[in-house]
Amino acid sequence: MPQPPDDIDAVVVRTWCSLALEALGRDREEIDAINVYPVADGDTGTNLYLTVESAAQAVEAVFVAHGTVGAAGPDAGTTDGAPGGESAPALADAVRAMAHGALIGARGNSGTILAQLLRGMAEVLGAPAGDDDHAELLSEALRRAAESAYQAVAHPVEGTVLTVATAAAEAAAAAAARTGTSAAAGTGAGCTAVARAAYEGACAALDATPGQLAVLGRAGVVDAGGRGLVDVLAALAGAFSGEAPAAERRRAPTVLPPHFTDDCPAEGGPAFEVIYLLEADDDAVARLRTRLDGIGDSLVVVGGDGLWNVHVHVDDAGAAVEAGVDAGRPYRIRITHFGATGTPAPEQVQRAVVAVVPGEGLAALCREAGATTVLARPGEPPASGELVDAIRRAHAREVVLLPNDAELRHTAAAAAEQARAEGVRVALVPTRAAVQGVAALAVHEPDRRFDEDVVAMTAAAGATRYAELAVAERQSWTSAGICQAGDVLGLIDGDVAVIGADLATTAETVLHRMLSAGGELVTLVLGDGVPVAVADRLEGFVRGGHLAVDTVVYDGGRQLAPLLIGVE
């Protein structure tokens, strides 16, 4: 059995994310139950889970891009830093991906702070380390994490996750100093000892939070955000040691008293939580902080290098969004009403469709057809939490889920399972492309029996062959031969079938191959920047060779592929 690592590298980061996601998934409901500060809305555990899920997906994408395979986990062997004897990505790439993934996926107050903690660590671990002592490096990363999190919060409060993070950093620093002395004598455990000390320091600080924050003391609970951070630090220790800290040292949350349920609104607090990603420069963000601090509370602004995640509680959600528009380009805007006790929930509809779409054009089309949509931006596939949120927004007893991407099958399955646990009947139609989702949605009839509707939609999707046109970024081997950077690739059913020099000609070759097997309807989805003349040319090509075949054209807006094709 391989020895656990004692230096931090990309594989340790991958394992850490995997273990943290597992721990938060296990403890999510318990952490939600003790969420009483800053608002008793019962979602801290869920928000932390979704934030770490986004971070873990980003790290995994780095390994996939690097060509490294193998599952993450404490039992995975390491040879030259990667499973199976393969070389691993650089540490800097892994930690930066982790921080970026957390930033774009951060949810809620605690999730946003956790994103900044991870960013602070990445600032240290992502810098050239040379021959730096890894235990000292990890200690410095934890110190920078706590420091940057305090700076991100407009009005820091003790007895929260900030206090727990600081205590973890201080304990890590003391352990690093001891480890350095021991190393000089030929003993010591390096990063393992530092990570374990950080976890133990966090546990001690967490136990003290009810005495530091009155609302926690009255409820008889520890801070929920701090409790989640203990899970994250336990995972870090486990990534080095190969085993999680002893079960008896884990801090199980106290049961929440009845008067602190998630139906209880903030006492006299703002009505809305507003979160968005923001593209803006540093000066604009500084002005935004001042503006939002004047209209709300629980303000946390994290990020840097032109991309930020903004979180604030306000009474005027429109004003918070408008402030973001004035500062730069806000997107992924989420507004949550904290609600009031006794407010009746809207009546559920019987059935709804939730569809993942690759561009705003198709999103509008699917919404017109009655679907709830989730936008998959280039390079940013939705996490399972986003799909669960969409299922909740649909507010239906029965939901048909269309992932519209083969790579999302596991994510969609996890979302469906969670929604089922919440009492929603969910059917997952395994659509592998957006055009298959359009075909399925076209035959959807909510008045049919659920099973019959699902069968019809599945059959329509399965009868639709799909293709996409893409531009090669570099020279590469493909199933159709060697392509050069700038070549147009025609992918049919996910495999490269045609390599061409221009979009229209390559698309004609793809259509010829697809229609040789028959077809009644061709669907073309044009991305941003593709001239309408291309669609006109392709319509003429289909009409000239296949008189009985109809063609429909949709504007897909900004999407990863310049052209999507479906043949039914």
XYZ file of C-alpha atoms in Angstrom:
568
model
C 0.000 0.000 0.000
C 1.482 3.404 -0.962
C 2.678 5.748 1.752
C 0.491 8.839 2.252
C 2.058 12.071 0.964
C 3.630 14.646 3.245
C 4.267 17.319 0.626
C 1.431 19.218 -0.958
C 0.911 18.634 -4.687
C -1.933 18.546 -7.208
C -2.988 15.032 -6.190
C -3.318 16.113 -2.559
C -5.485 19.056 -3.671
C -7.662 16.713 -5.718
C -8.016 14.290 -2.819
C -8.748 17.151 -0.419
C -11.602 18.410 -2.597
C -13.024 14.905 -2.943
C -12.939 14.239 0.802
C -14.369 17.675 1.631
C -17.253 17.136 -0.782
C -17.933 13.724 0.737
C -17.902 15.127 4.286
C -20.149 18.091 3.495
C -22.538 15.817 1.606
C -22.776 13.606 4.670
C -23.198 16.496 7.137
C -25.139 18.933 4.945
C -28.517 18.517 6.601
C -27.059 18.704 10.108
C -25.212 21.920 9.262
C -28.338 23.365 7.641
C -30.214 22.643 10.878
C -27.953 24.852 13.034
C -27.886 27.799 10.610
C -29.091 30.728 12.743
C -26.611 33.472 11.782
C -26.610 35.851 9.955
C -30.067 34.638 8.815
C -31.880 31.540 10.057
C -32.593 30.285 6.547
C -31.311 26.734 7.010
C -29.017 26.507 3.989
C -25.395 26.867 5.162
C -24.544 23.189 4.737
C -26.096 23.089 1.286
C -24.313 26.282 0.223
C -20.941 24.985 1.399
C -21.521 21.676 -0.376
C -22.359 23.413 -3.668
C -19.324 25.686 -3.358
C -16.949 22.773 -2.780
C -18.659 20.774 -5.541
C -17.819 23.554 -7.996
C -14.220 23.677 -6.729
C -13.843 19.892 -7.027
C -15.211 19.898 -10.585
C -12.721 22.581 -11.590
C -9.805 20.591 -10.166
C -11.014 17.442 -11.888
C -11.165 19.335 -15.181
C -7.460 20.198 -14.792
C -6.613 16.510 -14.388
C -8.742 15.581 -17.405
C -7.105 18.282 -19.531
C -3.704 17.043 -18.375
C -4.604 13.507 -19.404
C -4.395 12.137 -15.860
C -6.984 9.486 -15.016
C -7.920 7.691 -11.822
C -10.270 8.487 -8.984
C -9.401 10.893 -6.230
C -9.410 9.662 -2.653
C -7.210 8.849 0.294
C -6.609 5.295 -0.936
C -5.442 6.254 -4.424
C -1.832 5.341 -5.009
C 0.627 8.004 -6.138
C 3.582 7.558 -8.408
C 5.280 10.749 -9.515
C 2.295 12.536 -8.045
C -0.521 10.814 -9.924
C -2.470 7.557 -10.009
C -1.236 4.801 -12.229
C 2.312 6.136 -12.574
C 1.208 9.139 -14.653
C 2.516 12.649 -14.137
C 0.120 15.012 -12.393
C -0.709 18.634 -13.198
C 1.306 21.347 -11.487
C 0.274 22.320 -7.966
C -0.276 25.905 -9.121
C -2.761 24.789 -11.789
C -4.711 22.663 -9.319
C -5.019 25.280 -6.563
C -5.900 28.055 -8.976
C -8.596 25.869 -10.517
C -9.898 25.054 -7.035
C -10.091 28.744 -6.131
C -11.709 29.707 -9.436
C -14.229 26.887 -9.223
C -15.203 27.925 -5.701
C -15.467 31.561 -6.790
C -17.859 30.957 -9.682
C -19.874 28.383 -7.716
C -19.982 30.114 -4.316
C -23.395 30.076 -2.680
C -24.619 32.040 0.306
C -22.665 33.943 2.929
C -20.587 30.987 4.141
C -19.916 29.653 0.656
C -18.679 33.050 -0.480
C -16.336 33.286 2.516
C -15.083 29.742 1.879
C -14.323 30.740 -1.722
C -12.136 33.558 -0.429
C -10.412 31.219 2.039
C -9.518 28.923 -0.852
C -8.392 31.866 -2.955
C -6.128 33.038 -0.142
C -4.541 29.598 0.032
C -4.109 29.533 -3.740
C -2.269 32.867 -3.654
C 0.435 31.212 -1.554
C 0.409 27.663 -2.925
C 0.146 28.862 -6.511
C 3.301 30.966 -6.317
C 6.648 29.420 -7.311
C 7.747 27.526 -4.205
C 11.299 26.567 -5.140
C 12.779 24.654 -2.253
C 10.323 26.070 0.297
C 9.474 23.850 3.231
C 6.015 22.507 2.442
C 4.870 22.569 6.067
C 5.767 26.265 6.283
C 4.103 26.850 2.910
C 0.861 25.208 4.063
C 0.934 27.190 7.299
C 1.438 30.444 5.374
C -1.400 29.500 3.012
C -3.798 29.025 5.943
C -2.687 32.350 7.431
C -3.268 34.145 4.131
C -6.651 32.449 3.784
C -7.903 33.728 7.138
C -6.488 37.193 6.506
C -8.077 37.539 3.061
C -11.452 36.292 4.335
C -11.505 39.006 7.017
C -10.714 41.579 4.335
C -13.550 40.340 2.125
C -16.228 40.783 4.806
C -17.423 44.359 5.211
C -18.053 44.033 8.965
C -16.325 40.955 10.424
C -18.004 39.340 13.436
C -16.289 37.043 15.929
C -17.822 33.701 16.744
C -18.228 32.901 13.045
C -16.323 30.988 10.371
C -13.781 33.840 10.379
C -12.863 33.075 13.988
C -12.562 29.370 13.243
C -10.337 30.056 10.223
C -8.039 32.296 12.262
C -7.704 29.716 15.029
C -6.872 27.052 12.449
C -4.167 29.278 10.957
C -2.645 30.036 14.361
C -2.556 26.356 15.313
C -1.001 25.525 11.949
C 1.712 28.155 12.463
C 2.603 26.716 15.861
C 2.753 23.206 14.410
C 4.929 24.384 11.513
C 7.373 25.910 13.965
C 7.529 22.674 15.941
C 7.850 20.651 12.735
C 10.735 22.812 11.593
C 12.577 22.184 14.845
C 11.845 18.459 14.648
C 12.948 18.296 11.015
C 16.308 19.756 11.954
C 16.662 16.849 14.373
C 15.584 14.341 11.718
C 12.014 13.840 12.978
C 8.656 15.490 12.333
C 5.652 14.924 10.105
C 5.575 18.062 7.945
C 2.294 18.899 6.248
C 0.468 16.063 7.989
C 1.166 17.601 11.392
C 0.318 21.118 10.211
C -2.999 20.075 8.669
C -3.944 18.037 11.726
C -3.130 20.983 13.998
C -5.249 23.304 11.859
C -8.176 20.911 12.168
C -7.783 20.598 15.951
C -7.451 24.370 16.338
C -10.626 24.827 14.323
C -12.483 22.302 16.490
C -11.531 24.144 19.666
C -12.525 27.507 18.200
C -15.829 26.096 16.957
C -16.724 24.889 20.459
C -16.181 28.438 21.740
C -18.441 30.181 19.203
C -21.669 30.045 21.295
C -19.912 32.141 23.951
C -18.786 34.713 21.372
C -22.003 35.314 19.457
C -25.196 35.824 21.449
C -27.564 34.378 18.834
C -25.612 31.098 18.893
C -25.680 30.980 22.672
C -29.444 31.516 22.779
C -29.975 28.754 20.228
C -27.514 26.408 21.925
C -25.587 25.738 18.694
C -22.128 26.297 17.254
C -21.629 28.463 14.162
C -22.821 26.630 11.057
C -20.193 28.125 8.739
C -17.455 27.245 11.206
C -18.858 23.730 11.486
C -18.599 23.355 7.734
C -15.022 24.645 7.743
C -14.140 21.957 10.301
C -15.275 19.378 7.735
C -13.111 21.018 5.084
C -10.058 21.040 7.359
C -10.690 17.450 8.434
C -10.595 16.569 4.747
C -7.292 18.424 4.346
C -5.797 16.429 7.207
C -7.165 13.236 5.673
C -5.646 14.052 2.292
C -2.190 14.003 3.905
C -2.613 11.233 6.472
C -4.712 8.876 4.375
C -7.435 8.752 7.018
C -9.945 11.204 8.456
C -9.370 12.495 12.012
C -10.804 10.212 14.700
C -14.590 10.141 14.703
C -14.830 11.138 18.360
C -13.091 14.418 17.584
C -15.616 15.409 14.899
C -18.001 18.063 16.136
C -21.563 16.960 15.480
C -23.960 19.914 15.457
C -26.329 20.550 18.313
C -30.013 19.916 17.534
C -31.735 23.168 16.626
C -34.471 24.358 19.023
C -37.965 24.616 17.499
C -37.989 28.449 17.461
C -34.922 28.555 15.176
C -36.268 26.652 12.178
C -35.638 27.604 8.585
C -39.185 29.001 8.433
C -38.073 31.780 10.758
C -37.151 35.033 8.993
C -34.341 37.288 10.124
C -35.557 39.462 12.982
C -35.768 42.935 11.489
C -33.222 41.995 8.820
C -33.244 42.621 5.077
C -35.740 40.756 2.909
C -33.477 39.540 0.112
C -30.158 37.791 -0.450
C -28.499 38.927 -3.687
C -25.526 37.092 -5.203
C -23.866 37.597 -8.570
C -20.608 37.144 -10.408
C -19.125 40.430 -11.567
C -16.559 41.327 -14.182
C -15.056 44.637 -13.033
C -11.769 46.320 -12.205
C -10.472 46.901 -8.676
C -11.447 50.583 -8.497
C -15.018 49.869 -9.565
C -15.291 47.092 -6.969
C -14.028 49.396 -4.236
C -16.809 51.858 -5.096
C -19.308 48.985 -5.239
C -18.363 47.856 -1.726
C -19.070 51.330 -0.365
C -22.371 51.572 -2.227
C -23.660 48.144 -1.163
C -22.529 48.667 2.419
C -24.839 51.672 2.522
C -27.949 49.749 1.454
C -27.523 46.321 3.044
C -25.633 44.036 5.402
C -23.792 40.695 5.389
C -21.729 42.148 2.539
C -18.988 39.854 1.243
C -17.069 40.608 -1.961
C -14.480 38.005 -2.952
C -12.257 37.373 -5.937
C -9.823 39.477 -7.933
C -8.098 39.724 -11.307
C -11.254 41.113 -12.858
C -13.723 38.467 -11.624
C -15.632 38.820 -8.343
C -18.423 37.147 -6.423
C -20.721 39.604 -4.677
C -23.014 38.641 -1.769
C -25.266 41.036 0.171
C -28.535 41.060 2.121
C -30.799 43.989 1.146
C -34.390 45.165 1.134
C -34.074 46.537 -2.405
C -32.725 43.713 -4.578
C -32.995 45.854 -7.699
C -30.706 48.480 -6.224
C -28.064 45.834 -5.427
C -28.138 44.530 -8.991
C -28.114 48.066 -10.422
C -25.002 48.798 -8.383
C -23.348 45.800 -10.011
C -24.348 47.013 -13.484
C -22.777 50.399 -12.739
C -19.568 48.684 -11.575
C -19.153 46.244 -14.481
C -20.919 43.206 -15.926
C -22.926 41.178 -13.407
C -24.166 37.718 -14.376
C -25.410 34.509 -12.742
C -27.606 36.775 -10.648
C -29.475 34.946 -7.858
C -32.053 36.698 -5.693
C -33.564 34.816 -2.760
C -36.428 36.144 -0.663
C -35.948 35.167 2.970
C -39.718 34.908 3.352
C -41.956 35.361 6.329
C -43.574 32.923 8.723
C -47.033 31.919 7.530
C -46.528 32.945 3.893
C -48.294 30.279 1.824
C -46.198 28.507 -0.792
C -47.381 28.862 -4.395
C -49.436 25.954 -5.649
C -47.440 23.259 -7.415
C -48.070 22.496 -11.063
C -48.410 18.865 -12.015
C -45.515 18.556 -14.444
C -42.554 20.564 -15.706
C -39.479 20.146 -17.885
C -36.005 21.274 -16.790
C -33.479 21.602 -19.612
C -29.772 22.445 -19.711
C -29.032 24.668 -22.710
C -25.713 25.859 -24.185
C -26.757 29.397 -25.144
C -29.255 32.187 -24.482
C -30.956 31.646 -27.840
C -31.955 28.074 -27.065
C -32.775 29.082 -23.494
C -35.368 31.533 -24.794
C -36.767 28.898 -27.158
C -37.098 26.336 -24.367
C -38.685 28.854 -22.006
C -41.265 29.705 -24.663
C -42.075 25.993 -24.759
C -42.638 26.045 -20.998
C -39.336 24.606 -19.765
C -37.253 25.820 -16.855
C -33.716 26.308 -18.155
C -30.186 26.077 -16.798
C -27.545 27.855 -18.856
C -24.291 25.967 -19.495
C -21.711 28.597 -20.355
C -18.554 27.682 -22.301
C -16.152 25.967 -19.911
C -18.607 26.210 -16.997
C -20.891 23.142 -16.886
C -23.637 23.404 -14.257
C -23.166 21.599 -10.960
C -25.792 19.240 -9.570
C -26.881 21.928 -7.122
C -27.854 24.232 -9.985
C -29.974 21.489 -11.499
C -31.654 20.850 -8.132
C -32.359 24.583 -7.815
C -33.950 24.566 -11.268
C -36.124 21.586 -10.318
C -37.236 23.489 -7.215
C -37.952 26.620 -9.275
C -40.141 24.562 -11.597
C -42.320 23.893 -8.513
C -43.893 20.774 -9.971
C -44.867 17.388 -8.603
C -43.337 15.709 -11.661
C -40.240 16.859 -13.545
C -38.617 15.635 -16.755
C -34.907 16.478 -16.679
C -33.029 16.988 -19.970
C -29.247 17.283 -19.389
C -28.544 17.717 -23.139
C -24.876 16.780 -22.699
C -23.307 13.331 -22.356
C -20.793 14.734 -19.878
C -23.595 15.783 -17.513
C -25.120 12.333 -17.075
C -23.665 11.777 -13.586
C -24.378 15.356 -12.490
C -27.968 15.084 -13.682
C -28.412 11.701 -12.004
C -27.210 13.151 -8.685
C -29.588 16.093 -9.017
C -32.505 13.804 -9.839
C -31.735 11.650 -6.802
C -31.651 14.664 -4.492
C -34.918 16.024 -5.891
C -36.563 12.631 -5.421
C -35.461 12.708 -1.787
C -37.360 16.012 -1.511
C -40.541 14.392 -2.784
C -40.419 15.316 -6.477
C -41.013 12.600 -9.065
C -38.141 13.026 -11.527
C -37.495 11.237 -14.808
C -34.084 11.694 -16.391
C -34.173 11.521 -20.193
C -30.541 10.865 -21.237
C -30.299 13.527 -23.948
C -26.714 13.834 -25.163
C -27.026 17.104 -27.103
C -29.136 20.249 -27.129
C -30.856 19.305 -30.400
C -32.034 16.058 -28.799
C -33.499 18.137 -25.975
C -35.336 20.349 -28.485
C -36.765 17.233 -30.143
C -37.881 15.835 -26.790
C -39.469 19.117 -25.758
C -41.354 19.311 -29.058
C -43.362 16.153 -28.219
C -43.877 16.963 -24.519
C -47.537 16.855 -23.521
C -48.182 17.645 -19.835
C -51.718 16.266 -20.000
C -50.464 12.751 -20.851
C -49.698 10.216 -18.157
C -46.200 10.855 -16.810
C -44.736 7.546 -17.971
C -46.211 7.942 -21.454
C -44.831 11.473 -21.731
C -41.363 10.343 -20.673
C -41.407 7.454 -23.175
C -42.447 9.779 -26.009
C -39.774 12.331 -25.137
C -37.115 9.640 -24.821
C -38.085 8.164 -28.184
C -37.951 11.585 -29.889
C -34.527 12.291 -28.433
C -33.221 8.855 -29.386
C -34.428 9.274 -32.964
C -32.422 12.490 -33.348
C -28.840 12.196 -34.566
C -26.709 15.115 -33.474
C -23.620 16.876 -34.738
C -21.646 19.980 -33.987
C -19.028 22.031 -35.766
C -16.003 23.126 -33.751
C -12.678 24.838 -34.448
C -9.503 22.954 -33.512
C -7.345 24.825 -31.001
C -4.158 22.854 -31.725
C -2.768 20.008 -33.777
C -4.247 16.729 -32.639
C -5.015 13.147 -33.610
C -8.722 12.524 -34.227
C -10.823 9.627 -35.447
C -10.871 11.348 -38.871
C -7.113 11.925 -39.038
C -4.725 14.656 -37.930
C -6.158 18.153 -37.566
C -4.268 21.431 -37.411
C -5.023 24.498 -35.302
C -7.808 26.440 -37.009
C -9.307 23.454 -38.839
C -13.082 23.043 -38.684
C -14.083 19.739 -37.094
C -17.399 18.058 -37.810
C -18.427 15.810 -34.927
C -21.260 13.341 -35.498
C -22.730 11.676 -32.397
C -19.701 12.870 -30.415
C -16.930 11.592 -32.719
C -14.871 13.641 -35.189
C -16.065 12.527 -38.643
C -14.958 15.387 -40.902
C -11.995 17.784 -40.952
C -12.467 20.834 -43.180
C -11.187 24.298 -43.929
C -14.380 26.361 -43.581
C -17.612 26.111 -41.622
C -20.187 25.932 -44.430
C -18.393 23.357 -46.565
C -17.641 21.145 -43.574
C -21.270 21.424 -42.444
C -22.458 20.324 -45.894
C -20.273 17.220 -45.687
C -21.634 16.459 -42.215
C -25.228 16.892 -43.391
C -24.610 14.656 -46.401
C -23.336 11.871 -44.151
C -26.175 12.233 -41.669
C -28.928 12.397 -44.275
C -27.574 9.360 -46.144
C -29.192 7.306 -43.387
C -32.501 9.124 -43.859
C -34.270 11.935 -42.070
C -37.363 14.125 -42.091
C -36.258 17.281 -40.279
C -32.927 19.124 -40.008
C -32.380 21.492 -37.092
C -29.614 24.114 -37.316
C -28.586 26.148 -34.249
C -26.259 29.034 -35.134
C -23.859 30.481 -32.601
C -22.871 34.134 -32.226
C -20.910 35.465 -35.178
C -22.077 32.856 -37.688
C -23.559 34.707 -40.697
C -27.163 34.056 -41.655
C -25.784 33.325 -45.118
C -24.361 30.074 -43.749
C -27.854 28.956 -42.685
C -29.264 29.978 -46.082
C -26.560 27.964 -47.851
C -27.194 24.888 -45.717
C -30.969 25.133 -46.175
C -30.374 25.234 -49.927
C -28.056 22.239 -49.705
C -30.677 20.177 -47.868
C -33.459 21.275 -50.214
C -31.340 20.509 -53.284
C -30.550 16.935 -52.322
C -33.462 15.935 -50.100
C -36.761 17.476 -51.209
C -38.808 15.753 -48.498
C -36.636 17.043 -45.649
C -37.618 20.261 -43.836
C -35.096 22.586 -42.192
C -35.562 24.823 -39.146
C -32.994 27.387 -38.002
C -32.557 28.796 -34.494
C -30.297 31.526 -33.151
C -28.312 29.877 -30.350
C -26.592 33.046 -29.132
C -23.253 32.720 -27.336
C -22.448 28.998 -27.228
C -19.321 26.847 -27.293
C -19.897 25.421 -30.802
C -20.518 27.764 -33.749
C -23.059 25.351 -35.239
C -25.238 22.550 -33.849
C -27.061 20.140 -36.172
C -29.887 17.716 -35.513
C -31.451 15.231 -37.927
C -34.750 13.568 -37.017
